[in-house]
CSV table of C-alpha atoms in Angstrom, one decimal:
chain,number,residue,atom,x,y,z
A,11,MET,CA,18.4,-5.7,-16.7
A,12,THR,CA,18.6,-7.0,-20.2
A,13,ARG,CA,22.0,-8.2,-21.4
A,14,ILE,CA,23.9,-7.9,-24.7
A,15,GLU,CA,23.9,-11.7,-25.0
A,16,SER,CA,20.1,-11.7,-25.3
A,17,ASP,CA,19.2,-8.2,-26.7
A,18,GLY,CA,22.3,-7.0,-28.3
A,19,PHE,CA,22.8,-3.2,-28.6
A,20,LEU,CA,19.2,-2.7,-27.6
A,21,SER,CA,19.8,-4.0,-24.2
A,22,ASP,CA,20.1,-2.1,-20.9
A,23,GLU,CA,23.6,-3.3,-20.6
A,24,ALA,CA,24.6,-1.6,-23.9
A,25,ILE,CA,22.9,1.6,-22.8
A,26,GLU,CA,24.8,1.5,-19.5
A,27,GLY,CA,28.0,0.8,-21.5
A,28,ARG,CA,27.7,4.3,-22.8
A,29,SER,CA,29.4,5.6,-19.6
A,30,VAL,CA,32.3,3.1,-20.2
A,31,PHE,CA,33.2,4.5,-23.7
A,32,ARG,CA,32.4,8.1,-22.5
A,33,GLY,CA,34.9,7.6,-19.7
A,34,ARG,CA,37.6,5.9,-21.7
A,35,PHE,CA,37.5,8.4,-24.5
A,36,SER,CA,36.2,11.5,-22.7
A,37,ASP,CA,38.7,13.8,-24.3
A,38,VAL,CA,37.8,12.6,-27.9
A,39,PHE,CA,34.1,12.9,-27.2
A,40,ALA,CA,34.7,16.4,-25.8
A,41,LEU,CA,36.4,17.4,-29.0
A,42,ALA,CA,33.6,15.9,-31.1
A,43,GLU,CA,31.0,17.7,-29.1
A,44,ASP,CA,32.9,21.0,-29.4
A,45,VAL,CA,33.0,20.6,-33.2
A,46,ASN,CA,29.3,19.8,-33.3
A,47,ARG,CA,28.5,22.8,-31.2
A,48,ILE,CA,30.5,25.0,-33.6
A,49,ALA,CA,28.7,23.5,-36.6
A,50,VAL,CA,25.2,24.0,-35.2
A,51,LYS,CA,26.1,27.6,-34.2
A,52,ARG,CA,27.3,28.4,-37.7
A,53,LEU,CA,24.3,26.8,-39.3
A,54,SER,CA,22.1,29.1,-37.2
A,55,GLN,CA,24.2,32.1,-38.4
A,56,ALA,CA,23.7,31.5,-42.1
A,57,LYS,CA,21.1,33.8,-43.5
A,58,LEU,CA,18.8,31.7,-45.6
A,59,ALA,CA,17.0,34.8,-46.9
A,60,ASP,CA,20.2,35.9,-48.7
A,61,ILE,CA,20.9,32.5,-50.4
A,62,VAL,CA,21.4,32.7,-54.1
A,63,ASP,CA,23.2,30.7,-56.8
A,64,GLY,CA,22.8,27.3,-55.3
A,65,HIS,CA,23.9,28.3,-51.7
A,66,PHE,CA,20.8,26.6,-50.4
A,67,VAL,CA,22.2,23.3,-51.6
A,68,LEU,CA,25.4,24.1,-49.7
A,69,TYR,CA,23.4,24.7,-46.6
A,70,LEU,CA,21.4,21.5,-47.0
A,71,LEU,CA,24.6,19.5,-47.6
A,72,THR,CA,26.0,20.9,-44.4
A,73,ILE,CA,22.9,19.9,-42.4
A,74,ARG,CA,23.2,16.4,-43.8
A,75,ILE,CA,26.9,16.2,-42.8
A,76,VAL,CA,26.3,17.5,-39.2
A,77,GLU,CA,23.3,15.2,-38.6
A,78,SER,CA,25.4,12.3,-39.9
A,79,PHE,CA,28.2,13.2,-37.6
A,80,GLU,CA,25.9,13.3,-34.7
A,81,ALA,CA,24.7,9.8,-35.6
A,82,ILE,CA,28.3,8.6,-35.6
A,83,VAL,CA,28.8,10.0,-32.1
A,84,ILE,CA,25.6,8.4,-30.9
A,85,LEU,CA,26.6,5.0,-32.3
A,86,MET,CA,30.1,5.2,-31.0
A,87,GLU,CA,28.9,5.9,-27.5
A,88,ARG,CA,27.8,2.3,-27.4
A,89,GLY,CA,30.8,0.9,-29.2
A,90,MET,CA,29.0,0.4,-32.4
A,91,LEU,CA,32.0,1.0,-34.6
A,92,SER,CA,31.0,-1.1,-37.6
A,93,PRO,CA,27.7,0.7,-38.2
A,94,ALA,CA,29.4,4.1,-37.5
A,95,LYS,CA,31.9,3.4,-40.3
A,96,LEU,CA,29.0,3.1,-42.8
A,97,ILE,CA,28.1,6.7,-42.3
A,98,VAL,CA,31.6,8.2,-43.0
A,99,ARG,CA,31.3,7.5,-46.8
A,100,PRO,CA,28.2,9.7,-47.2
A,101,ILE,CA,29.8,12.4,-45.2
A,102,LEU,CA,32.8,12.4,-47.5
A,103,GLU,CA,30.6,12.4,-50.6
A,104,ALA,CA,28.7,15.4,-49.3
A,105,LEU,CA,32.0,17.1,-48.3
A,106,PHE,CA,33.4,16.7,-51.9
A,107,THR,CA,30.2,18.1,-53.4
A,108,LEU,CA,30.0,20.9,-50.9
A,109,ALA,CA,33.6,21.9,-51.4
A,110,ALA,CA,33.4,21.7,-55.1
A,111,LEU,CA,30.2,23.9,-55.2
A,112,GLU,CA,31.8,26.4,-52.9
A,113,LYS,CA,34.8,26.6,-55.1
A,114,ASN,CA,32.9,26.7,-58.4
A,115,LYS,CA,29.3,27.9,-58.4
A,116,GLU,CA,28.9,26.8,-62.0
A,117,LEU,CA,29.0,23.2,-60.9
A,118,ILE,CA,25.5,23.5,-59.5
A,119,ALA,CA,24.1,22.4,-63.0
A,120,LYS,CA,26.1,19.2,-62.8
A,121,TYR,CA,24.9,18.6,-59.3
A,122,PHE,CA,21.3,18.7,-60.5
A,123,ASP,CA,22.2,16.5,-63.5
A,124,THR,CA,23.7,14.0,-61.1
A,125,GLN,CA,20.5,13.9,-59.1
A,126,SER,CA,18.5,13.6,-62.4
A,127,GLU,CA,20.7,10.6,-63.3
A,128,ALA,CA,20.0,9.0,-59.9
A,129,HIS,CA,16.2,9.5,-60.5
A,130,PHE,CA,16.5,7.9,-63.9
A,131,ALA,CA,18.4,5.0,-62.6
A,132,LEU,CA,15.5,4.3,-60.2
A,133,LEU,CA,13.0,4.5,-63.0
A,134,ARG,CA,15.1,2.2,-65.2
A,135,SER,CA,15.4,-0.3,-62.4
A,136,SER,CA,11.6,-0.4,-62.1
A,137,THR,CA,11.4,-1.6,-65.7
A,138,LYS,CA,13.2,-4.8,-64.7
A,139,TRP,CA,10.7,-5.9,-62.1
A,140,ARG,CA,9.6,-9.5,-62.6
A,141,ASN,CA,6.9,-9.9,-60.1
A,142,GLU,CA,3.4,-9.6,-61.7
A,143,ASP,CA,2.1,-7.3,-59.0
A,144,LEU,CA,5.1,-5.1,-59.3
A,145,LYS,CA,4.7,-5.0,-63.1
A,146,ARG,CA,1.1,-4.0,-62.6
A,147,LEU,CA,2.2,-1.2,-60.2
A,148,PHE,CA,4.7,-0.1,-62.8
A,149,ARG,CA,1.9,0.4,-65.4
A,150,ASP,CA,-0.8,1.7,-63.1
A,151,SER,CA,1.4,4.3,-61.2
A,152,LYS,CA,2.5,5.9,-64.4
A,153,LEU,CA,6.1,5.0,-63.7
A,154,GLU,CA,6.3,3.6,-67.3
A,155,GLU,CA,5.1,7.0,-68.6
A,156,LYS,CA,7.7,8.8,-66.5
A,157,TYR,CA,10.4,6.5,-67.6
A,158,ILE,CA,9.7,7.0,-71.3
A,159,GLU,CA,9.5,10.8,-70.8
A,160,LYS,CA,12.8,10.9,-68.8
A,161,LYS,CA,14.5,8.7,-71.5
A,162,LYS,CA,13.4,11.1,-74.2
A,163,GLU,CA,14.7,14.1,-72.2
A,164,ARG,CA,18.1,12.4,-71.7
A,165,LYS,CA,18.4,11.8,-75.4
A,166,GLU,CA,17.5,15.4,-76.3
A,167,SER,CA,19.7,16.9,-73.6
A,168,PRO,CA,22.2,14.4,-72.2
A,169,PRO,CA,23.0,15.2,-68.5
A,170,GLU,CA,26.5,16.0,-67.4
A,171,SER,CA,26.7,14.1,-64.1
A,172,LEU,CA,29.8,13.7,-61.9
A,173,ARG,CA,31.0,10.6,-60.0
A,174,PRO,CA,32.4,11.0,-56.4
A,175,ILE,CA,36.0,10.9,-57.7
A,176,GLN,CA,35.2,13.8,-60.1
A,177,TRP,CA,33.6,15.8,-57.3
A,178,ALA,CA,36.7,15.2,-55.2
A,179,GLU,CA,38.9,16.4,-58.0
A,180,ALA,CA,36.8,19.5,-58.6
A,181,ALA,CA,37.1,20.2,-54.8
A,182,GLY,CA,40.8,19.6,-54.7
A,183,TYR,CA,40.3,16.5,-52.4
A,184,GLU,CA,41.8,13.9,-54.7
A,185,ASP,CA,44.1,12.6,-51.9
A,186,PHE,CA,41.1,12.4,-49.5
A,187,TYR,CA,39.3,10.3,-52.1
A,188,HIS,CA,42.1,7.8,-52.6
A,189,LEU,CA,43.1,7.7,-48.9
A,190,HIS,CA,39.9,8.0,-47.0
A,191,TYR,CA,36.9,7.5,-49.4
A,192,VAL,CA,38.1,4.2,-50.8
A,193,GLN,CA,38.8,2.9,-47.3
A,194,TYR,CA,35.4,3.8,-45.9
A,195,ALA,CA,33.6,2.7,-49.0
A,196,SER,CA,35.0,-0.8,-48.5
A,197,PHE,CA,33.1,-1.0,-45.1
A,198,THR,CA,29.8,-0.6,-46.9
A,199,HIS,CA,30.1,-3.9,-48.7
A,200,SER,CA,29.9,-7.4,-47.4
A,201,ASN,CA,33.4,-8.5,-48.4
A,202,LEU,CA,35.8,-10.2,-45.9
A,203,SER,CA,37.6,-6.9,-45.0
A,204,ALA,CA,34.2,-5.4,-44.0
A,205,LEU,CA,33.5,-8.4,-41.8
A,206,GLU,CA,36.7,-8.0,-39.8
A,207,ASP,CA,34.9,-5.8,-37.3
A,208,HIS,CA,32.8,-8.8,-36.4
A,209,MET,CA,35.9,-11.0,-35.7
A,210,ASP,CA,37.9,-11.5,-32.6
A,211,MET,CA,41.4,-12.4,-33.7
A,212,ASP,CA,44.1,-13.7,-31.5
A,213,GLY,CA,47.1,-13.6,-33.9
A,214,GLU,CA,46.6,-15.8,-37.0
A,215,ALA,CA,46.0,-19.1,-35.1
A,216,LYS,CA,42.6,-18.2,-33.6
A,217,VAL,CA,39.7,-16.3,-35.1
A,218,GLU,CA,36.2,-16.2,-33.6
A,219,ALA,CA,33.0,-14.3,-34.3
A,220,SER,CA,32.5,-11.3,-32.2
A,221,PHE,CA,29.2,-9.7,-31.4
A,222,GLY,CA,28.9,-6.6,-29.2
A,223,PRO,CA,30.8,-3.3,-28.4
A,224,SER,CA,34.3,-2.8,-29.8
A,225,ALA,CA,37.0,-0.2,-29.2
A,226,ASN,CA,39.3,-1.3,-32.0
A,227,GLY,CA,40.3,1.8,-34.0
A,228,PHE,CA,37.9,3.9,-31.9
A,229,PHE,CA,40.1,7.1,-31.8
A,230,GLU,CA,41.0,7.1,-35.5
A,231,LEU,CA,37.3,6.7,-36.6
A,232,LEU,CA,36.0,9.5,-34.4
A,233,ILE,CA,38.9,11.8,-35.2
A,234,ASP,CA,38.3,11.2,-39.0
A,235,ALA,CA,34.6,12.0,-38.7
A,236,THR,CA,35.3,15.1,-36.6
A,237,ASN,CA,37.9,16.4,-39.1
A,238,PHE,CA,35.6,15.8,-42.1
A,239,THR,CA,32.7,17.5,-40.4
A,240,LEU,CA,34.8,20.5,-39.4
A,241,LEU,CA,36.1,20.9,-43.0
A,242,SER,CA,32.6,20.8,-44.3
A,243,VAL,CA,31.4,23.5,-42.0
A,244,MET,CA,34.5,25.6,-42.9
A,245,HIS,CA,33.5,25.4,-46.6
A,246,MET,CA,29.9,26.5,-45.7
A,247,CYS,CA,31.3,29.4,-43.7
A,248,SER,CA,33.5,30.4,-46.6
A,249,ALA,CA,30.5,30.4,-48.9
A,250,PHE,CA,28.3,32.4,-46.4
A,251,GLN,CA,31.2,34.7,-45.3
A,252,ILE,CA,30.9,33.5,-41.7
A,253,GLU,CA,34.0,33.7,-39.4
A,254,ILE,CA,35.3,30.3,-38.2
A,255,ASP,CA,39.1,30.6,-38.4
A,256,GLN,CA,39.7,31.1,-34.7
A,257,ASP,CA,37.5,28.0,-33.8
A,258,ALA,CA,39.1,25.9,-36.5
A,259,ASP,CA,42.6,26.7,-35.3
A,260,ARG,CA,41.7,25.9,-31.7
A,261,ILE,CA,40.2,22.5,-32.8
A,262,GLN,CA,43.2,21.7,-34.9
A,263,GLU,CA,45.5,22.3,-31.9
A,264,ARG,CA,43.5,19.9,-29.8
A,265,VAL,CA,43.5,17.3,-32.6
A,266,GLU,CA,47.3,17.4,-32.7
A,267,ILE,CA,47.5,17.0,-28.9
A,268,LEU,CA,45.1,14.0,-29.0
A,269,CYS,CA,47.0,12.4,-31.9
A,270,SER,CA,50.1,12.6,-29.9
A,271,LYS,CA,48.4,11.1,-26.9
A,272,TYR,CA,46.9,8.2,-28.8
A,273,LYS,CA,50.1,7.9,-30.9
A,274,VAL,CA,48.5,8.5,-34.3
A,275,GLU,CA,50.7,10.1,-37.0
């Protein structure tokens, strides 16, 4: 059997460790699986043939959120908390956009403008390539032509894009942005606070590098991801007029019980 010391999280030992985390946090995993089951069921109930006015974007955003949530669960089964944290930020960004679009259909134009800005940023970045082969690719692949065309379009009709904070404000999730988004965004960088997940600290006197499974902050992370996913599905259900209140209330009751058990306020 391969060990974590030699093969890391790809080892047989890490795979077998799944039962350890599943056993220790069985009630939290059960809750996450319940929410995922609710989400997948509601996705299947949405009638794509009836989608109008940007509802297809809402549906796609929900799919992205649900699949990202499933990825978090899969990672956390092996105690891979640091990589799992990286996925929460995209979930929140999608939640803000989804909720804002559900609240105000007119924002769909700004959504497409935001995507157009992202596309232009990629083209603009290609103009800064320094490698001769890349420069040749830039010319031969018509990227230069596309960049010039896109630049002209932006001058004639400036796009109205929104940043994540603005999507959060439009959705009424300002507090979520300042409390949760900023926190999880910090984990995507390589600053010292993001590296704390790879440290084994014994008070302030002893700090060692840590490689392998971790359970530090396990409950809070999985509960956050579960709550954000449920909220997203609730917004999709509201847009598609799908009933979810009874399930949502049941999940919320279980969350409160678990928070009391794990002593989280």
